[in-house]
Amino acid sequence: MVLNFNVIADLAFLLLGLAYGLGALALPEANFGDPMAPKVYPLIISGLMCVLSVVLLASEIKKQKAGTAEKAVQFKIGNEGKLVAFVSVACVLYAFLFNILGYVIATFLFVEAIMVFISKGKKLLSPTLWALGFAVGIYLLFGKVLAITLPPMPFLDI
Amino acid sequence: METIFHNLLLGLGVAIQPINIMWVTLGGVLGTIIGMLPGIGPASGVALLLPLTFTMGPVGALITMAGVYYGAMFGGSRASILINTPGDGASIASCWDGYPLATTLKRPEAALAISAIASFIGGMIATVFMIFLAQPLARFAIKFGPAQYLMLYFFALSATASMSGQGKVLKGFLSMCIGLMAATVGIDALSGVQRYTFGLMNLQGGIDFLITIIGIYALGEVFESLGDIGKGKTKVQTKFGRIWITMKDWKRSWPAILRSTPLGFLIGVLPGTGATMAAIMAYNQEKNISKHKDEFGKGAIEGLAAPEAANNAASVGALIPMMTLGIPGSGTTAVMLGALLMLGLQPGPLLFEKSPEIAWGVIASMIIGNCILAVINIPMAGILVRILAVPERILYPLILGLAFIGTYSISQSTLDFVILTIFGLLGLFMKRAGIPTSPMVLGAIVGGAIEEKFRQALMISNGSYGIFLGDPITIVLALLTAGSILLPILQRAMKKAKGAKAAAA
């Protein structure tokens, strides 16, 4: 069996379906009404999902035998993989720093970092201006005009 | 008849209030811009702009979101025509003749003008259809109980999943299951049992489906496009002559527009089939009946007019099940439904009974909105398309920034930033594996309601599953559901049989 994207996805969703179903069985029973009620619906979804992923996997294996399947996934991180990984890490860090640094600083750093990384550090001035404008602009629009409470800058009460 | 005029006047009274004209203009302009930008379509657009609607109240919010939706249909074609990259899925068909018309035949003015004119006419006629259809449908649906609603949800979901495209039906249903799963996280409303919260406080309230949407659409789309940055960017033309068409263009285009509008509208009303399919079908229909088939693909003006009229008509049609039944039939209307629920407004048959001024105000505002959009997209097209010149390395990080501020405005929790990122990666993974994302989003939004109706119906029937096939409405809906699942299978079987016959002959 060739490990291509279809196989990986089908296996992953089969596991997810099984885990979800086991999770449903382990749920506590309801204190009133039908004690099984909260479990029935998740079990139906789990069953459907397992059946679907098994059928998909079977048809993929058939395809592979006929020689019409896609090629195997290359486990090599290319340019796109690097970008996605960098942006994902930046997103998590952003979540972490959001309340510590306040909206404007955290957002500026987040947007600036991604812009600079995408342009491979070749351009600095225009990303900085865009990031600064965006962070301040959104802070004013959401924080002041739309009255959504955003974390303020540390030490400065603005 | 009289009541329709009465209601329409009531709606116009709401729609012409200066504040609502401002909202429809704002929605239309933002929608046009969002439609133009490759990578974000109307569904992500509505989701990203959601925080802006918090302070508007339900009428303003619905008017603005509808404006974004059909505005995106106007805007999508600008990118198709000028850079051969559809701004959203629904304007793929506009590339086929729009781009050659603008480049090979050197008539970008005519291309921009006819696409806006066709969009305008398509949208207007479809709105008139909606005016006559909305109330009867709402009246009919008001009798629906939990069992009928459940079957209706099933039909909407299965249609969306099975319309996912050739050979993707199973993947469509798989996608739907993921969405339904996401909807079960949190405290079960009917029994108080915590499900899949892993002991985390923040998950007790469930995963907000708006975060699912922003993650799958906005982040997923940005992630998917990251690798393409800087590849083959075409320079955008920003200087134009007078943007208008000739009499000859008009004579060729108007029959195409009039044929495509009802087709697009009908496809829009049906769940699962959206503006994209409407545009492609309208294009194929025109090509089939055209006297100059050879010009199609080389800049035939009717080949641009037809999909443009159809996708606008479809976007209006798609609002009908959402507003009258409270059932979304597409990604974008699902987002709108979610947003309205959050604002405390339940679309559905009762909306027309209890708050006719909202229902009809929105419908009337669509007439005004279409006129405003025609003005924005014809004389001002030259100014607007400059947005296409913003480089992607600037654009995508800003979209990310907007996605996060949108999420924060919904929940004020940074744990959701992590969930958002996970859904973004899931969206990327699904796209790479060829699994459609719309059924998942739909599942995430209606999943909670499905379970609720399912259990309510069983309580009514004392646990007998017979209630789901207990009356003509549920039986018809069940047959429709079965049909929507079997149709693609039958089509494939017929194709195979045809192929075998051809091989034998």
XYZ file of C-alpha atoms in Angstrom:
663
model
C 0.000 0.000 0.000
C 1.312 3.394 -0.977
C 1.038 5.967 1.765
C -0.537 8.887 -0.094
C -2.686 11.686 1.201
C -5.914 9.730 0.747
C -4.674 6.790 2.808
C -3.362 9.032 5.564
C -6.628 10.979 5.706
C -8.799 7.839 5.712
C -6.736 6.232 8.480
C -6.717 9.428 10.511
C -10.480 9.805 10.253
C -11.032 6.130 11.046
C -9.001 6.582 14.238
C -10.873 9.780 15.028
C -14.204 7.999 14.534
C -13.168 5.121 16.788
C -11.786 7.392 19.491
C -14.918 9.502 19.363
C -17.106 6.418 19.670
C -15.110 5.079 22.639
C -15.372 8.529 24.194
C -19.148 8.354 23.772
C -19.313 4.982 25.556
C -17.298 6.399 28.430
C -19.662 9.337 28.900
C -21.467 9.542 32.226
C -25.140 8.560 32.168
C -27.819 11.203 32.449
C -29.364 11.676 35.886
C -32.873 12.101 34.553
C -34.766 10.977 31.493
C -33.302 8.166 29.434
C -29.822 7.537 30.922
C -28.452 6.574 27.518
C -29.808 9.677 25.747
C -26.585 11.744 25.626
C -24.683 8.815 24.090
C -26.953 7.702 21.278
C -26.301 10.527 18.878
C -22.485 10.552 19.207
C -22.500 6.766 18.702
C -24.459 7.144 15.469
C -21.967 9.729 14.179
C -19.038 7.559 15.221
C -20.481 4.542 13.429
C -21.150 6.516 10.259
C -17.673 7.952 10.287
C -15.984 4.566 10.745
C -18.030 3.010 7.942
C -17.263 5.904 5.601
C -13.522 5.852 6.248
C -13.346 2.049 5.838
C -15.223 2.249 2.509
C -12.985 5.098 1.345
C -9.890 3.164 2.382
C -11.100 0.068 0.547
C -11.779 1.977 -2.653
C -8.367 3.649 -2.370
C -6.660 0.248 -2.066
C -8.620 -0.942 -5.110
C -7.433 2.130 -6.988
C -3.851 1.460 -5.981
C -4.078 -2.105 -7.277
C -5.389 -0.760 -10.568
C -2.442 1.611 -10.603
C -4.472 4.809 -10.829
C -3.793 6.154 -7.345
C -1.899 9.281 -6.421
C 1.762 9.164 -5.517
C 2.985 8.720 -1.966
C 3.374 11.749 0.256
C 6.916 13.016 0.474
C 7.774 13.542 4.104
C 10.039 16.414 3.237
C 9.240 19.887 4.451
C 9.202 22.223 1.499
C 8.773 25.944 1.306
C 5.036 25.741 1.918
C 5.476 23.433 4.899
C 7.913 25.850 6.464
C 5.537 28.762 5.966
C 2.584 26.863 7.439
C 4.664 25.693 10.407
C 5.987 29.199 11.055
C 2.541 30.774 10.854
C 0.993 28.111 13.127
C 3.663 28.630 15.775
C 3.220 32.384 15.441
C -0.532 31.946 16.005
C 0.000 29.988 19.216
C 2.597 32.464 20.474
C 0.205 35.263 19.641
C -2.439 33.600 21.808
C 0.095 33.365 24.609
C 1.350 36.955 24.393
C -2.004 38.573 23.657
C -2.927 39.380 27.238
C 0.647 39.932 28.412
C 1.782 42.465 25.835
C -1.612 43.964 25.085
C -3.408 44.040 21.759
C -1.332 46.621 19.896
C 2.150 45.249 20.637
C 1.210 41.578 20.287
C -0.631 42.164 17.031
C 2.149 44.325 15.622
C 4.717 41.619 16.359
C 2.474 38.860 14.975
C 1.656 40.585 11.686
C 5.170 41.968 11.248
C 6.809 38.599 11.902
C 4.667 36.813 9.326
C 5.092 39.539 6.720
C 8.857 39.588 7.136
C 9.072 35.781 7.089
C 6.993 35.539 3.908
C 9.192 38.092 2.110
C 12.249 36.240 3.489
C 13.474 39.348 5.287
C 14.054 41.239 2.065
C 11.515 43.904 2.803
C 11.304 45.617 6.168
C 9.863 49.093 5.792
C 6.535 48.380 4.116
C 5.634 45.424 6.415
C 6.453 47.533 9.462
C 4.211 50.359 8.305
C 1.369 47.981 7.400
C 1.662 46.056 10.672
C 1.755 49.233 12.741
C -1.174 50.752 10.877
C -3.177 47.552 11.205
C -2.536 47.068 14.932
C -3.342 50.658 15.834
C -6.224 50.939 13.370
C -7.950 47.775 14.572
C -7.365 48.750 18.204
C -9.067 52.083 17.643
C -11.886 50.624 15.512
C -12.712 47.675 17.754
C -11.625 48.997 21.120
C -12.985 52.505 20.836
C -15.676 52.554 18.137
C -17.164 49.072 18.545
C -16.515 49.003 22.315
C -14.979 45.522 22.452
C -12.625 45.313 25.395
C -9.115 44.591 24.152
C -6.095 44.103 26.406
C -4.413 47.534 26.774
C -0.697 48.240 26.584
C 1.183 47.230 29.705
C 2.237 50.078 32.039
C 0.588 52.675 29.820
C -3.084 53.136 30.360
C -4.113 53.660 26.736
C -51.173 40.041 -3.765
C -52.303 42.934 -1.637
C -50.491 41.604 1.385
C -47.289 41.299 -0.633
C -47.437 44.979 -1.562
C -48.314 45.892 1.967
C -45.334 43.918 3.259
C -43.034 45.310 0.619
C -44.016 48.859 1.547
C -43.387 48.023 5.181
C -39.980 46.696 4.187
C -39.155 49.704 2.033
C -40.000 51.941 4.967
C -37.285 50.134 6.930
C -34.828 49.886 4.068
C -34.815 53.577 3.139
C -33.902 54.704 6.626
C -30.543 56.476 6.195
C -28.782 54.165 8.646
C -29.908 51.073 6.751
C -28.909 52.574 3.403
C -25.520 53.151 4.989
C -25.325 49.509 6.119
C -26.270 48.120 2.747
C -23.697 50.365 1.072
C -21.031 49.357 3.570
C -21.904 45.668 3.164
C -21.925 45.963 -0.603
C -18.569 47.736 -0.823
C -16.877 45.387 1.642
C -18.450 42.430 -0.134
C -17.166 43.652 -3.493
C -13.672 43.994 -2.063
C -13.817 40.575 -0.386
C -15.169 39.017 -3.538
C -12.301 40.526 -5.512
C -9.528 39.260 -3.282
C -8.517 35.780 -4.335
C -8.486 33.458 -1.340
C -11.378 34.852 0.627
C -14.887 34.168 -0.508
C -18.227 35.400 0.815
C -18.374 32.809 3.641
C -15.064 33.867 5.173
C -15.948 37.457 4.378
C -19.144 37.379 6.398
C -17.325 35.568 9.209
C -14.456 38.076 9.252
C -16.783 41.063 9.250
C -18.963 39.603 11.947
C -17.610 41.720 14.820
C -18.606 44.819 12.878
C -22.235 43.719 13.019
C -22.376 43.327 16.810
C -23.367 46.913 17.398
C -25.805 47.169 14.492
C -28.782 45.269 15.843
C -30.377 42.381 13.946
C -31.872 44.375 11.045
C -28.647 46.226 10.321
C -26.617 43.048 10.703
C -28.773 41.026 8.332
C -28.849 43.852 5.773
C -25.073 44.230 5.937
C -24.399 40.497 5.666
C -26.764 40.073 2.726
C -24.970 43.027 1.121
C -21.624 41.330 1.639
C -22.991 38.140 0.074
C -24.313 39.558 -3.170
C -21.595 42.234 -3.205
C -19.062 39.404 -3.345
C -20.840 38.083 -6.436
C -20.292 41.462 -8.090
C -16.680 41.670 -6.949
C -15.604 38.102 -7.686
C -15.683 38.640 -11.416
C -13.362 41.684 -11.301
C -10.442 39.399 -10.474
C -11.605 36.774 -12.989
C -11.685 39.323 -15.785
C -8.505 41.204 -15.008
C -6.089 38.589 -13.646
C -7.743 35.295 -14.662
C -7.940 34.263 -10.989
C -11.458 33.942 -9.634
C -11.951 36.076 -6.537
C -14.270 33.387 -5.211
C -15.571 30.019 -6.388
C -18.693 31.443 -7.933
C -16.733 33.469 -10.459
C -14.693 30.607 -11.931
C -16.965 30.533 -14.964
C -16.399 34.262 -15.448
C -12.718 33.628 -16.201
C -13.475 31.519 -19.245
C -14.750 34.321 -21.423
C -14.132 37.350 -19.239
C -10.345 37.125 -19.311
C -10.020 36.588 -23.096
C -12.498 39.410 -23.652
C -10.374 41.747 -21.529
C -6.952 40.670 -22.811
C -7.052 39.001 -26.245
C -9.878 41.165 -27.539
C -8.619 44.170 -25.530
C -12.060 45.123 -24.258
C -11.733 45.148 -20.442
C -14.232 48.028 -20.253
C -16.941 45.970 -21.922
C -16.114 42.933 -19.763
C -16.313 44.892 -16.496
C -19.501 46.627 -17.606
C -21.398 43.542 -18.793
C -20.520 41.541 -15.708
C -21.889 44.298 -13.466
C -24.967 44.785 -15.649
C -25.685 41.055 -15.733
C -25.141 40.815 -11.967
C -27.513 43.723 -11.434
C -30.291 42.321 -13.612
C -29.846 38.812 -12.205
C -29.981 40.102 -8.640
C -32.999 42.327 -9.245
C -35.128 39.697 -10.966
C -34.207 37.152 -8.318
C -35.252 39.588 -5.589
C -38.650 39.925 -7.267
C -38.962 36.114 -7.280
C -38.056 36.126 -3.607
C -40.734 38.700 -2.814
C -43.413 36.361 -4.160
C -41.971 33.127 -2.797
C -40.864 33.997 0.728
C -44.198 34.373 2.489
C -45.917 31.222 1.120
C -42.885 29.133 2.011
C -42.741 30.563 5.520
C -46.492 29.906 5.971
C -46.033 26.315 4.887
C -43.098 25.711 7.207
C -44.790 27.142 10.261
C -46.578 23.827 10.806
C -43.299 21.905 11.018
C -42.584 20.014 14.240
C -39.256 18.529 15.424
C -39.553 15.447 13.172
C -40.206 17.514 10.052
C -37.353 19.857 10.886
C -35.005 16.974 11.475
C -35.790 15.492 8.073
C -35.347 18.929 6.497
C -31.923 19.244 8.136
C -31.052 15.788 6.844
C -32.032 16.787 3.352
C -29.988 20.009 3.483
C -26.946 18.157 4.836
C -27.103 15.191 2.507
C -27.660 17.431 -0.508
C -24.632 19.537 0.431
C -22.498 16.466 1.003
C -23.516 14.653 -2.154
C -23.171 17.744 -4.360
C -19.514 17.994 -3.372
C -18.396 16.930 -6.822
C -17.478 13.940 -8.933
C -16.323 11.018 -6.803
C -16.371 13.056 -3.621
C -19.736 12.042 -2.219
C -18.324 9.796 0.507
C -15.758 12.432 1.363
C -18.584 14.951 1.576
C -20.346 12.816 4.165
C -17.092 12.250 6.049
C -16.686 16.012 6.179
C -20.238 16.322 7.499
C -19.447 13.844 10.309
C -16.471 15.944 11.426
C -18.746 18.967 11.654
C -21.397 17.065 13.598
C -18.693 15.866 15.993
C -17.440 19.363 16.638
C -21.006 20.358 17.497
C -21.306 17.767 20.281
C -18.467 19.223 22.363
C -19.688 20.916 25.548
C -22.523 20.485 28.010
C -25.442 18.551 26.557
C -28.370 20.968 26.693
C -30.986 18.282 27.322
C -29.311 16.284 30.104
C -26.527 18.448 31.500
C -23.867 15.802 30.826
C -20.440 17.132 29.833
C -19.248 15.696 26.560
C -15.718 15.806 25.138
C -14.672 18.748 27.294
C -11.526 16.975 28.607
C -12.035 18.777 31.878
C -11.412 22.171 30.287
C -13.663 24.953 31.555
C -13.501 26.815 28.260
C -14.905 23.867 26.350
C -17.994 23.486 28.526
C -19.891 25.991 26.443
C -18.912 24.078 23.313
C -16.778 25.087 20.384
C -18.365 28.184 18.939
C -19.230 27.303 15.350
C -18.151 30.758 14.263
C -14.631 29.805 15.303
C -14.928 26.601 13.278
C -15.950 28.688 10.293
C -13.244 31.334 10.629
C -10.665 28.593 11.169
C -11.697 26.396 8.245
C -12.392 29.166 5.766
C -10.175 32.136 6.592
C -7.147 30.433 8.157
C -7.459 27.329 6.000
C -7.537 29.425 2.852
C -4.573 31.533 3.929
C -2.586 28.397 4.843
C -3.401 26.875 1.485
C -2.294 29.983 -0.401
C 0.955 30.542 1.543
C 2.952 28.312 -0.787
C 1.797 30.187 -3.871
C 2.904 33.638 -2.794
C 4.906 35.384 -5.458
C 4.185 32.756 -8.111
C 3.095 34.132 -11.466
C 1.505 37.359 -10.379
C -0.128 39.167 -13.279
C 0.010 42.904 -13.311
C -3.379 44.473 -12.808
C -4.638 46.987 -15.280
C -5.960 50.004 -13.426
C -6.483 52.552 -16.204
C -9.615 52.202 -18.284
C -11.615 54.043 -20.881
C -15.342 54.510 -20.387
C -16.671 51.356 -18.752
C -19.730 50.557 -20.840
C -20.971 48.218 -23.570
C -22.116 48.688 -27.160
C -25.619 48.061 -28.495
C -24.317 44.952 -30.247
C -22.971 43.562 -26.950
C -26.334 44.179 -25.323
C -28.244 42.431 -28.094
C -26.087 39.350 -27.648
C -26.186 39.403 -23.864
C -29.755 40.091 -22.768
C -31.264 36.752 -23.799
C -28.431 34.986 -21.972
C -29.082 37.061 -18.849
C -32.816 36.349 -18.923
C -32.270 32.616 -19.398
C -29.609 32.324 -16.717
C -31.431 34.241 -13.988
C -34.267 31.770 -13.306
C -31.835 28.873 -13.596
C -29.445 30.469 -11.116
C -32.247 31.369 -8.744
C -33.630 27.833 -8.702
C -30.211 26.308 -8.102
C -29.644 28.816 -5.323
C -32.872 27.893 -3.527
C -32.010 24.183 -3.517
C -29.787 23.223 -0.615
C -26.297 22.079 -1.399
C -25.994 23.648 -4.794
C -24.595 27.121 -4.555
C -23.650 30.041 -6.740
C -20.622 28.196 -8.142
C -22.697 25.432 -9.667
C -25.308 27.948 -10.839
C -22.663 29.914 -12.743
C -21.122 26.848 -14.366
C -24.495 25.420 -15.387
C -25.605 28.736 -16.860
C -22.375 28.956 -18.838
C -22.798 25.441 -20.232
C -26.434 26.084 -21.083
C -25.523 29.203 -23.087
C -22.705 27.409 -24.824
C -25.008 24.569 -25.829
C -27.679 26.733 -27.395
C -25.410 29.419 -28.827
C -25.174 30.006 -32.564
C -21.505 30.913 -32.245
C -20.193 28.085 -30.083
C -16.672 28.553 -31.431
C -16.449 31.998 -29.799
C -16.971 30.571 -26.317
C -13.726 30.547 -24.388
C -12.339 33.205 -26.686
C -14.195 36.187 -25.270
C -17.876 35.710 -26.121
C -19.677 38.419 -24.213
C -22.749 36.264 -23.511
C -20.401 33.664 -22.012
C -19.566 36.237 -19.363
C -23.082 37.628 -18.941
C -24.681 34.231 -18.273
C -22.635 33.060 -15.250
C -22.665 36.554 -13.786
C -26.460 36.788 -13.865
C -26.742 33.234 -12.554
C -24.423 33.570 -9.578
C -26.148 36.723 -8.366
C -29.564 35.135 -8.775
C -28.304 32.078 -6.872
C -27.010 34.166 -3.990
C -30.459 35.743 -3.609
C -32.157 32.356 -3.939
C -29.906 30.858 -1.265
C -31.213 33.396 1.245
C -34.744 32.000 0.922
C -34.365 28.696 2.827
C -32.183 30.463 5.386
C -34.712 33.229 6.076
C -37.988 31.352 5.678
C -37.072 27.938 7.103
C -34.041 28.768 9.212
C -32.086 26.147 7.243
C -28.845 27.066 5.532
C -28.206 25.521 2.151
C -24.663 26.772 1.618
C -21.523 27.780 3.479
C -22.270 31.488 3.356
C -25.893 31.258 4.461
C -24.775 28.899 7.237
C -22.436 31.598 8.507
C -25.207 34.164 8.288
C -27.557 31.897 10.221
C -24.927 31.389 12.895
C -24.337 35.107 13.168
C -28.042 35.855 13.492
C -28.522 33.224 16.188
C -25.717 34.877 18.094
C -27.444 38.238 17.784
C -30.543 36.667 19.285
C -32.592 36.481 16.095
C -34.044 33.161 14.986
C -34.624 33.147 11.237
C -37.415 30.857 10.117
C -41.152 30.955 9.551
C -41.773 32.852 12.767
C -39.549 35.676 11.569
C -42.151 36.592 8.950
C -44.988 36.372 11.478
C -43.418 38.059 14.452
C -41.053 40.590 12.930
C -42.187 41.254 9.363
C -40.331 44.562 9.425
C -37.017 42.678 9.724
C -37.803 40.031 7.101
C -39.231 42.479 4.598
C -36.779 45.216 5.467
C -33.968 42.927 4.402
C -35.719 41.913 1.188
C -36.447 45.547 0.304
C -32.882 46.536 1.115
C -31.716 44.073 -1.527
C -33.426 46.157 -4.203
C -31.621 49.264 -2.974
C -28.385 47.319 -2.499
C -28.383 46.059 -6.068
C -28.763 49.608 -7.405
C -25.944 50.871 -5.189
C -23.702 47.988 -6.244
C -24.324 48.694 -9.915
C -23.128 52.265 -9.340
C -20.103 51.094 -7.363
C -19.131 48.469 -9.903
C -19.543 50.365 -13.159
C -18.341 53.958 -12.866
C -16.067 53.255 -9.919
C -14.640 49.925 -11.061
C -11.320 51.532 -12.019
C -10.744 52.742 -8.450
C -11.836 49.522 -6.742
C -9.645 47.154 -8.743
C -6.549 48.886 -7.374
C -7.071 46.678 -4.329
C -6.022 43.765 -6.503
C -2.594 45.376 -6.704
C -1.971 44.884 -2.937
C 0.696 42.170 -2.759
C -0.230 38.842 -1.149
C 2.648 39.005 1.321
C 0.844 42.003 2.866
C -2.689 40.754 2.324
C -2.532 37.314 3.957
C -1.021 38.411 7.278
C -3.699 41.090 7.511
C -6.435 38.482 6.887
C -4.916 36.432 9.721
C -4.993 39.483 11.952
C -8.660 40.022 11.112
C -9.469 36.371 11.805
C -7.993 36.636 15.292
C -9.668 39.896 16.209
C -12.951 38.390 14.963
C -12.461 35.374 17.203
C -11.543 37.517 20.170
C -14.652 39.669 19.765
C -16.814 36.537 19.857
C -15.413 34.873 22.950
C -12.782 37.093 24.619
C -10.722 33.969 25.138
C -7.251 33.314 23.784
C -7.730 29.546 24.134
C -9.952 29.965 21.102
C -6.908 31.276 19.196
C -5.393 27.832 19.547
C -8.635 26.116 18.535
C -8.817 28.487 15.577
C -5.300 27.508 14.502
C -6.136 23.815 14.835
C -9.187 24.228 12.620
C -7.076 26.180 10.132
C -4.643 23.276 9.907
C -7.543 20.827 9.692
C -8.950 22.887 6.812
C -5.597 22.732 5.019
C -5.349 18.987 5.617
C -8.858 18.393 4.294
C -8.177 20.442 1.175
C -4.998 18.491 0.506
C -6.858 15.206 0.959
C -9.600 16.379 -1.404
C -12.281 16.474 1.292
C -14.765 19.308 0.771
C -15.100 21.701 3.721
C -18.629 23.070 3.254
C -20.458 19.983 4.613
C -18.335 20.146 7.745
C -19.178 23.790 8.367
C -22.843 23.104 7.772
C -22.673 20.122 10.121
C -20.999 22.178 12.838
C -23.741 24.787 12.659
C -26.844 22.611 12.489
C -25.392 19.679 14.472
C -26.711 20.941 17.793
C -30.177 21.549 16.370
C -30.236 18.124 14.719
C -29.591 16.334 17.969
C -32.101 18.491 19.808
C -34.864 17.854 17.240
C -33.949 14.171 17.117
C -34.408 13.754 20.840
C -37.434 16.035 21.073
C -39.162 14.043 18.350
C -38.408 10.793 20.180
C -39.775 12.237 23.411
C -42.991 13.215 21.607
C -43.346 9.729 20.144
C -42.345 7.972 23.391
C -39.228 6.551 21.784
C -40.816 5.252 18.588
C -38.703 5.930 15.505
C -41.881 5.774 13.412
C -42.365 9.523 13.947
C -39.641 10.244 11.402
C -41.781 8.723 8.658
C -45.109 9.503 10.259
C -46.656 12.018 7.867
C -46.499 13.050 4.199
C -44.011 15.884 4.785
C -41.427 13.704 6.519
C -41.885 10.972 3.906
C -41.334 13.394 1.031
C -38.283 14.830 2.759
C -36.921 11.349 3.426
C -37.390 10.469 -0.243
C -35.632 13.695 -1.258
C -32.767 12.852 1.087
C -32.471 9.349 -0.337
C -32.664 10.820 -3.841
C -29.891 13.312 -3.172
C -27.668 10.457 -2.011
C -28.575 8.108 -4.862
C -28.453 10.672 -7.671
C -24.645 10.891 -7.975
C -24.386 7.079 -7.729
C -26.968 6.649 -10.489
C -25.217 9.250 -12.625
C -21.969 7.374 -12.292
C -23.586 4.053 -13.106
C -25.216 5.557 -16.189
C -21.939 7.030 -17.334
C -20.269 3.657 -16.921
C -23.044 1.912 -18.841
C -22.727 4.494 -21.610
C -18.978 4.011 -21.683
C -19.395 0.223 -21.902
C -21.895 0.626 -24.729
C -19.552 2.930 -26.615
C -16.701 0.482 -26.122
C -18.833 -2.412 -27.377
C -19.989 -0.550 -30.478
